[in-house]
Amino acid sequence: METKEAIIANLREEHAEALARAESDRSVRLPVLFFFTNGLLWLLGSSLLGFVASMKLHNPDFLGDAAWLAYGRIHPASTNAFLYGWVFQAGLGAALWIMARLCRARLSGIGVLLTAGHVWNIAVTIGVAAILLGEGTSFPWLDFPAFLWPVLLLTYAVMAAHLLVLYRARRSEEVFISQYYLIAAALWFPWAYLTANLLLHVFPGAGVMSAAVNAWYVGTVLLLWAAPVGLGTAYYLIPKIVGKSIYSYQLALAGFWMLAMLGGWTGVQSLKGGPLPAWIPAVSGTATIFLLIPMIAVAINLHRTVKGNHHLVNYSPTLRFATFGAVAFNLLIVTGALLSLFSLGRVTQFTYAESAVHFIGLYSFFTMTLFGAIYFIVPRLVQCEWRSGGWIRFHFWFSAYGSTAVVAALFLAGVSQGIDQARPYEGFRGSVEVSSAYLVGRSLGWVFIFLSNLMFFFHILLMVFRLGRRSGQATLLHEMEKELSAHGVNA
Amino acid sequence: MREDQDIDYQEGVNVLREHAPVAREKPEPQTGREPLSLWALFLCSFVLVVGGGYLGANHGGFRMDQYTVRGYQPEDKPPDPYEPQSAGEWLPQWLAAGKRVYANCAGCHQGNGMGVGGQYPPLAGSEWVVGGTERLAMIILNGLTGPIQVAGSMYNTEGMQAWKAQLSDREIAQVMTFMRQSWGNDALVSDEAGGIVTEEMVAYARNKHGAKEANHVVGDLQGFDTPLPGAAVDPATGKPLPGGGGPAAAGEAESEGDEAGGL
Amino acid sequence: MKPHRYFTLGLVLAFGFPWLVLVVGPYAAMRSIEPVPYGESDFESAFAPENSYFPPGRAGLVAQGHRVYAQEGCAYCHTQVIRPTYAGRDRWRDGWTGRGPDWSGDEPPTEVRETTPRDYLGESYAFLGVQRIGPDLANAGWRITDEEAMHRHLYDPRSVHSWSVMPAFRHLYELRRRDGQGSDEALQLEGKLAPAEGYEVVPSAKAKALMSYLRSLRKDYVLPGSGEPGSAAVEPATSGPAVPAEAAAGTAVP
């Protein structure tokens, strides 16, 4: 039986906790909302460009033959806009909020951060416009003209520095797994970006090695930025929603260090069999296969954490999106490992199947997890709740269907293309025609994705203008029964 | 919202507090207890074996000057299904390929080449098929509209489509050879090429007639009851016969077929 | 050491090790690859002129064309890799081959060897490619014998292959008034594509540079000391003894 003093002390402590949380939220409100809304605009724009690019592959005269609409320009424009416009901004926004919460710190230097954010957006706009106007470099995921990378690197460094400042300001020595992931991502990305750009633009070398460094960069963005930020976010959100602690903390740490040790080796397996020293793509492929181990660790951990509370996926938008993302992470690693094998590579290498893997990583895993984070974070910044659970359901299902359609279409197109190209005596026409039908499916998937995100953008705009629901109860996907709602869902 | 109305979203779990004890502690003393279930360990060992095997097979000695796996010998080229597998078999293969192309035509002209009375002309015994190859090639390349008399009967369908965009020179040559050798047409054909139509001949026809925008009408075909120029080939090998022969030598014919898509 | 110092050290080592071993080290090591001279035994097989190198120097507007290839995003649909047979069947792909070691001059070529790093000497970035939405171009230089036809292909791919999904690079060509007989370089366009009376379509400087680059793409020169049978893999005397490859800019295509 607790004494009165103990009860009061407990209440005071919890109230202090709540106040501290609110203070952290208030301090990061402006930059986080800035990154989320700008990021979503880029997501919309890049989905539109992605849709046009997809149409161009089965309907080449779609929208005419203007130079800027040619596939060779509009595809890199869409990819880079998606990556630098949406992925990095959303990731930084979520990272700032989670770090502020976990460190119980208040963010300072908001002005500098916002300026950097504006500069980042302007730079990305210039870069995308440059690609469309024919000044792109054709380096996959590094297509911006050479003068832009120092700007992007510097602004990123400024933004990530705020994460580090928060980390240093933390009140306690205890570090949560999400903090590990987020700090790691903040550190690794600029290192990889600087390396890739220096070697590709400033220090010429053998042409094939430049291509290898480029492929390595793609791998690092996926596994040393998108994966840590996505996993760090999931590791924060999922225990929060279900109200339990992570199943095995040692396992989480082990998974983190394994990803850390393996992620930097991957990427070059997409050039296996190419004109490189054979060990380089072989080592990349091996690391990609070994990544199954941290994937198993993460999967066990998250699954056991949610175990017994799976029904909450029906109610909590955050949990639903984050669970989708976590499952997609498994798919990313498995498909990545499978595509490294030479036996499958004979059919899948240099086909659409490889872009399917990138899409899973960037959209099905990262983007869906970040959607979950946004649904969790924004109400806490704008002091009102999402307007409609129905709209959230629309967003989820159209995104889920759209992304699944794109992934399935790309895999099927890739395999059929690869099988046809493996017949040495057939004309090239066969592989173009056989994949065409699947590409139509992909375009349809993009339409779904665009529509779902249009709805989401409208929804978040309402929130930003404080037009959400005034309520202390979270907006859920469905009405909760009385017995369940007694436990409350953090949503 | 006023400052003192901070909404606490009833977040019951303070994740840091839950895990603080674990994060704070020194490493556990070894007790030998596995935190992982056994099946997960098996799975991880399997992954290690597969990954290690992959590296072992493909590392190429970890040398900077080894660009393939060690001991790599290129495989033999797989046999070309379009080339005769043994000597003396070129023509049967050519006809077989032509039969495959004919599947495009059988929808209207029927598998037995008899067509459909009043609608689609027959090809068996048709003077257009067994006569000059130039006009036959023109019909296939550019299609045909309007009335046409075949083997004594009039046919006036909506028209036959142009095939020049769908079929390569090689395929058209194959199907023309097939038609001229099937359904008893071989007895009716008499030309220096022995009823065989080569890719070179069709290339000539495409060059000369392929630019036409609209379908032909039967009037266009007047005066083209002539053989397409091209070297006569040996039915066993498909190579031009030594000593020349065949209709007048071809002009600047393209040899790259549409289908091969060389670039 | 405080725990977070261990953490930072761990992060740095975990990334730094592959950074050094997989990226920076090999990149630095490969900077020094250079053309290799053909040896006496190669001369004797009568395919490599004396004092020639593998790979031979690339003539033409290679660097400018390389830039145009990048700007138009060609590398997103076309690869330039021939893989060994355990990785794929590129060696024998009908239409991707060039004048490989088997070539005797009067038959279509049958196969090419897999690509090696030296095949890309002279390019600052080797456009190995990501996908084969279009055919591989590693040996395109051998296959482009008619420049005008190739320009027509770039101008309107669907007039050459009706099933093609390649973009029409109209912006690389200029429509201009015909001057008397018309330019040598004018594209022979027919039907709907033909320009109005008195006008002609000619390749712009960018198109010419791109063509020059494409015609320089040859990656099945015989490897020195490989003991390959005699072949005409190296261009005959018109190019003279080759010099060590540098990024060639300058002279027009011979």
CSV table of C-alpha atoms in Angstrom, one decimal, chain A residues 90-357:
chain,number,residue,atom,x,y,z
A,90,ALA,CA,10.7,13.3,-43.4
A,91,GLY,CA,13.4,11.3,-41.8
A,92,LEU,CA,15.0,14.5,-40.3
A,93,GLY,CA,11.7,15.7,-39.0
A,94,ALA,CA,10.9,12.4,-37.3
A,95,ALA,CA,14.4,12.1,-36.0
A,96,LEU,CA,14.4,15.6,-34.5
A,97,TRP,CA,11.1,14.9,-32.7
A,98,ILE,CA,12.1,11.5,-31.4
A,99,MET,CA,15.5,12.7,-30.3
A,100,ALA,CA,14.0,15.6,-28.5
A,101,ARG,CA,11.6,13.3,-26.7
A,102,LEU,CA,14.1,10.7,-25.8
A,103,CYS,CA,16.7,13.2,-24.7
A,104,ARG,CA,14.2,15.2,-22.8
A,105,ALA,CA,15.9,18.2,-24.3
A,106,ARG,CA,14.6,21.3,-26.0
A,107,LEU,CA,15.8,22.2,-29.4
A,108,SER,CA,17.5,25.5,-29.8
A,109,GLY,CA,18.8,27.2,-32.9
A,110,ILE,CA,15.5,26.9,-34.6
A,111,GLY,CA,16.2,29.8,-36.9
A,112,VAL,CA,19.4,28.2,-38.2
A,113,LEU,CA,17.6,24.9,-38.6
A,114,LEU,CA,14.8,26.5,-40.6
A,115,THR,CA,17.2,28.4,-42.8
A,116,ALA,CA,19.0,25.2,-43.5
A,117,GLY,CA,15.7,23.6,-44.3
A,118,HIS,CA,14.8,26.3,-46.8
A,119,VAL,CA,18.2,26.2,-48.4
A,120,TRP,CA,17.9,22.4,-48.7
A,121,ASN,CA,14.5,22.7,-50.4
A,122,ILE,CA,15.7,25.4,-52.8
A,123,ALA,CA,18.8,23.3,-53.7
A,124,VAL,CA,16.7,20.3,-54.3
A,125,THR,CA,14.3,22.3,-56.5
A,126,ILE,CA,17.2,23.7,-58.5
A,127,GLY,CA,18.6,20.2,-58.8
A,128,VAL,CA,15.4,18.6,-60.1
A,129,ALA,CA,14.9,21.5,-62.5
A,130,ALA,CA,18.4,21.1,-63.7
A,131,ILE,CA,17.9,17.4,-64.4
A,132,LEU,CA,14.7,18.1,-66.4
A,133,LEU,CA,16.5,20.8,-68.3
A,134,GLY,CA,19.2,18.4,-69.3
A,135,GLU,CA,22.0,19.1,-66.9
A,136,GLY,CA,21.8,15.9,-65.0
A,137,THR,CA,24.8,13.6,-64.5
A,138,SER,CA,23.1,10.2,-65.0
A,139,PHE,CA,24.8,9.0,-61.8
A,140,PRO,CA,21.9,7.0,-60.1
A,141,TRP,CA,20.7,8.9,-57.0
A,142,LEU,CA,23.4,11.5,-57.5
A,143,ASP,CA,21.9,13.1,-60.6
A,144,PHE,CA,22.1,16.7,-59.4
A,145,PRO,CA,24.7,18.9,-61.2
A,146,ALA,CA,28.0,19.0,-59.6
A,147,PHE,CA,27.7,22.5,-58.1
A,148,LEU,CA,24.9,21.4,-55.8
A,149,TRP,CA,26.4,18.7,-53.6
A,150,PRO,CA,28.4,21.0,-51.4
A,151,VAL,CA,25.3,23.0,-50.7
A,152,LEU,CA,23.3,19.8,-49.8
A,153,LEU,CA,26.1,18.4,-47.7
A,154,LEU,CA,26.5,21.6,-45.8
A,155,THR,CA,22.8,22.1,-45.1
A,156,TYR,CA,22.4,18.5,-44.1
A,157,ALA,CA,25.4,18.9,-41.7
A,158,VAL,CA,23.7,21.9,-40.1
A,159,MET,CA,20.4,20.0,-39.8
A,160,ALA,CA,22.0,16.8,-38.4
A,161,ALA,CA,24.1,18.9,-36.1
A,162,HIS,CA,20.9,19.8,-34.2
A,163,LEU,CA,20.3,16.1,-33.7
A,164,LEU,CA,23.8,15.7,-32.2
A,165,VAL,CA,23.3,18.8,-30.0
A,166,LEU,CA,20.1,17.3,-28.7
A,167,TYR,CA,21.9,14.1,-28.0
A,168,ARG,CA,24.7,15.8,-26.1
A,169,ALA,CA,22.1,17.7,-24.1
A,170,ARG,CA,20.4,14.5,-22.9
A,171,ARG,CA,19.6,14.4,-19.2
A,172,SER,CA,20.5,10.8,-18.5
A,173,GLU,CA,23.2,8.4,-19.4
A,174,GLU,CA,20.7,5.9,-20.6
A,175,VAL,CA,20.4,5.6,-24.3
A,176,PHE,CA,17.5,4.0,-26.0
A,177,ILE,CA,17.9,2.0,-29.2
A,178,SER,CA,16.2,4.6,-31.4
A,179,GLN,CA,18.8,7.1,-30.4
A,180,TYR,CA,21.5,4.8,-31.5
A,181,TYR,CA,19.9,4.3,-34.9
A,182,LEU,CA,19.2,8.0,-35.4
A,183,ILE,CA,22.6,9.2,-34.4
A,184,ALA,CA,24.2,6.6,-36.5
A,185,ALA,CA,22.2,7.5,-39.6
A,186,ALA,CA,23.0,11.2,-39.0
A,187,LEU,CA,26.7,10.4,-38.9
A,188,TRP,CA,27.0,7.9,-41.7
A,189,PHE,CA,25.1,9.6,-44.4
A,190,PRO,CA,27.2,12.8,-44.8
A,191,TRP,CA,30.3,10.6,-44.7
A,192,ALA,CA,29.0,8.4,-47.6
A,193,TYR,CA,27.7,11.4,-49.5
A,194,LEU,CA,30.9,13.3,-49.2
A,195,THR,CA,32.9,10.3,-50.3
A,196,ALA,CA,30.7,9.5,-53.3
A,197,ASN,CA,30.7,13.1,-54.5
A,198,LEU,CA,34.4,13.7,-54.0
A,199,LEU,CA,35.3,10.5,-55.9
A,200,LEU,CA,32.8,11.0,-58.7
A,201,HIS,CA,33.1,14.8,-59.3
A,202,VAL,CA,36.5,15.9,-57.9
A,203,PHE,CA,39.0,13.0,-58.1
A,204,PRO,CA,38.7,11.2,-61.4
A,205,GLY,CA,39.7,7.5,-61.4
A,206,ALA,CA,39.0,4.5,-63.5
A,207,GLY,CA,35.5,4.8,-65.0
A,208,VAL,CA,34.3,1.4,-63.7
A,209,MET,CA,35.3,2.3,-60.2
A,210,SER,CA,33.2,5.4,-60.3
A,211,ALA,CA,30.3,3.3,-61.2
A,212,ALA,CA,31.1,1.0,-58.3
A,213,VAL,CA,31.3,3.9,-55.9
A,214,ASN,CA,27.9,5.1,-57.2
A,215,ALA,CA,26.4,1.6,-56.6
A,216,TRP,CA,27.9,1.6,-53.1
A,217,TYR,CA,26.3,4.9,-52.4
A,218,VAL,CA,22.9,3.6,-53.4
A,219,GLY,CA,23.4,0.7,-50.9
A,220,THR,CA,24.4,3.0,-48.1
A,221,VAL,CA,21.5,5.3,-48.5
A,222,LEU,CA,19.1,2.3,-48.3
A,223,LEU,CA,20.8,0.5,-45.4
A,224,LEU,CA,22.6,3.3,-43.5
A,225,TRP,CA,20.1,6.0,-43.7
A,226,ALA,CA,16.7,4.7,-44.6
A,227,ALA,CA,17.0,1.5,-42.6
A,228,PRO,CA,18.3,3.1,-39.4
A,229,VAL,CA,15.9,6.0,-39.4
A,230,GLY,CA,13.0,3.7,-40.3
A,231,LEU,CA,13.9,1.1,-37.7
A,232,GLY,CA,14.7,3.7,-35.0
A,233,THR,CA,11.3,5.2,-35.6
A,234,ALA,CA,9.6,1.8,-35.5
A,235,TYR,CA,11.4,0.9,-32.3
A,236,TYR,CA,10.0,4.1,-30.7
A,237,LEU,CA,6.5,4.0,-32.0
A,238,ILE,CA,5.6,0.4,-31.6
A,239,PRO,CA,6.3,0.0,-27.9
A,240,LYS,CA,4.7,3.3,-27.3
A,241,ILE,CA,1.4,2.3,-28.9
A,242,VAL,CA,1.1,-1.2,-27.4
A,243,GLY,CA,2.3,0.0,-24.1
A,244,LYS,CA,4.9,-2.6,-23.5
A,245,SER,CA,8.7,-2.7,-23.5
A,246,ILE,CA,10.7,-4.1,-26.3
A,247,TYR,CA,10.9,-7.9,-26.0
A,248,SER,CA,14.7,-8.2,-25.8
A,249,TYR,CA,16.9,-5.2,-25.5
A,250,GLN,CA,20.1,-7.2,-26.1
A,251,LEU,CA,18.6,-8.5,-29.3
A,252,ALA,CA,17.8,-4.9,-30.4
A,253,LEU,CA,21.4,-3.8,-29.7
A,254,ALA,CA,22.8,-6.9,-31.5
A,255,GLY,CA,20.6,-6.1,-34.5
A,256,PHE,CA,21.8,-2.5,-34.5
A,257,TRP,CA,25.5,-3.4,-34.4
A,258,MET,CA,25.1,-6.1,-37.1
A,259,LEU,CA,23.4,-3.6,-39.4
A,260,ALA,CA,26.2,-1.2,-38.6
A,261,MET,CA,28.9,-3.6,-39.5
A,262,LEU,CA,27.2,-5.0,-42.6
A,263,GLY,CA,25.5,-2.0,-44.2
A,264,GLY,CA,28.6,-0.2,-45.4
A,265,TRP,CA,29.6,-3.2,-47.5
A,266,THR,CA,26.5,-3.4,-49.6
A,267,GLY,CA,25.5,-1.8,-52.9
A,268,VAL,CA,28.0,-3.1,-55.4
A,269,GLN,CA,26.2,-6.4,-55.9
A,270,SER,CA,24.0,-4.8,-58.5
A,271,LEU,CA,27.2,-4.8,-60.7
A,272,LYS,CA,28.0,-8.4,-60.2
A,273,GLY,CA,29.5,-10.0,-63.2
A,274,GLY,CA,30.5,-6.5,-64.4
A,275,PRO,CA,33.9,-5.2,-65.3
A,276,LEU,CA,35.2,-4.9,-61.7
A,277,PRO,CA,37.6,-6.9,-59.6
A,278,ALA,CA,35.4,-9.9,-58.8
A,279,TRP,CA,35.8,-9.7,-55.0
A,280,ILE,CA,34.1,-6.3,-54.8
A,281,PRO,CA,30.6,-7.3,-55.9
A,282,ALA,CA,31.1,-10.6,-54.2
A,283,VAL,CA,31.7,-9.0,-50.8
A,284,SER,CA,28.7,-6.7,-51.3
A,285,GLY,CA,26.6,-9.7,-52.2
A,286,THR,CA,27.8,-11.6,-49.1
A,287,ALA,CA,27.0,-8.7,-46.9
A,288,THR,CA,23.6,-8.4,-48.4
A,289,ILE,CA,22.9,-12.1,-47.6
A,290,PHE,CA,24.3,-11.7,-44.1
A,291,LEU,CA,21.9,-8.8,-43.5
A,292,LEU,CA,19.2,-11.5,-43.0
A,293,ILE,CA,20.6,-12.0,-39.5
A,294,PRO,CA,19.8,-8.5,-38.2
A,295,MET,CA,16.6,-8.7,-40.1
A,296,ILE,CA,15.7,-11.8,-38.1
A,297,ALA,CA,16.7,-10.0,-34.9
A,298,VAL,CA,14.5,-7.0,-35.6
A,299,ALA,CA,11.6,-9.2,-36.8
A,300,ILE,CA,11.6,-11.3,-33.6
A,301,ASN,CA,11.9,-8.3,-31.4
A,302,LEU,CA,9.1,-6.3,-33.0
A,303,HIS,CA,6.8,-9.2,-33.4
A,304,ARG,CA,7.2,-10.3,-29.8
A,305,THR,CA,6.7,-6.8,-28.6
A,306,VAL,CA,3.4,-6.6,-30.3
A,307,LYS,CA,2.4,-10.1,-29.5
A,308,GLY,CA,-1.0,-10.2,-27.9
A,309,ASN,CA,-1.9,-6.8,-29.1
A,310,HIS,CA,-2.1,-7.4,-32.8
A,311,HIS,CA,-5.8,-6.3,-32.7
A,312,LEU,CA,-4.5,-2.7,-32.1
A,313,VAL,CA,-3.5,-2.6,-35.7
A,314,ASN,CA,-7.1,-2.2,-36.5
A,315,TYR,CA,-7.4,1.0,-34.4
A,316,SER,CA,-4.1,2.8,-34.3
A,317,PRO,CA,-3.1,4.4,-37.6
A,318,THR,CA,0.5,4.7,-36.3
A,319,LEU,CA,0.7,1.0,-35.5
A,320,ARG,CA,-0.9,0.0,-38.8
A,321,PHE,CA,1.5,2.0,-40.9
A,322,ALA,CA,4.5,1.1,-38.7
A,323,THR,CA,3.6,-2.6,-38.9
A,324,PHE,CA,3.3,-2.5,-42.7
A,325,GLY,CA,6.7,-0.8,-42.8
A,326,ALA,CA,8.3,-3.4,-40.5
A,327,VAL,CA,7.0,-6.2,-42.6
A,328,ALA,CA,8.2,-4.5,-45.7
A,329,PHE,CA,11.7,-4.2,-44.1
A,330,ASN,CA,11.8,-7.9,-44.0
A,331,LEU,CA,10.8,-8.1,-47.7
A,332,LEU,CA,13.5,-5.6,-48.5
A,333,ILE,CA,16.2,-7.7,-47.0
A,334,VAL,CA,15.0,-11.0,-48.3
A,335,THR,CA,14.6,-9.7,-51.9
A,336,GLY,CA,17.9,-8.0,-51.7
A,337,ALA,CA,19.6,-11.2,-50.6
A,338,LEU,CA,17.9,-13.3,-53.3
A,339,LEU,CA,18.8,-10.9,-56.1
A,340,SER,CA,22.4,-11.1,-55.1
A,341,LEU,CA,22.6,-14.7,-56.1
A,342,PHE,CA,24.0,-15.4,-59.5
A,343,SER,CA,21.4,-18.0,-60.1
A,344,LEU,CA,18.6,-15.5,-59.9
A,345,GLY,CA,20.7,-12.7,-61.2
A,346,ARG,CA,20.9,-14.3,-64.6
A,347,VAL,CA,17.2,-13.5,-64.9
A,348,THR,CA,16.8,-10.4,-62.7
A,349,GLN,CA,20.0,-8.4,-63.1
A,350,PHE,CA,19.6,-5.3,-65.1
A,351,THR,CA,15.8,-5.6,-65.1
A,352,TYR,CA,12.9,-4.0,-63.3
A,353,ALA,CA,13.3,-6.4,-60.4
A,354,GLU,CA,16.2,-4.4,-59.0
A,355,SER,CA,14.2,-1.2,-59.0
A,356,ALA,CA,11.5,-3.1,-57.2
A,357,VAL,CA,13.9,-3.7,-54.3
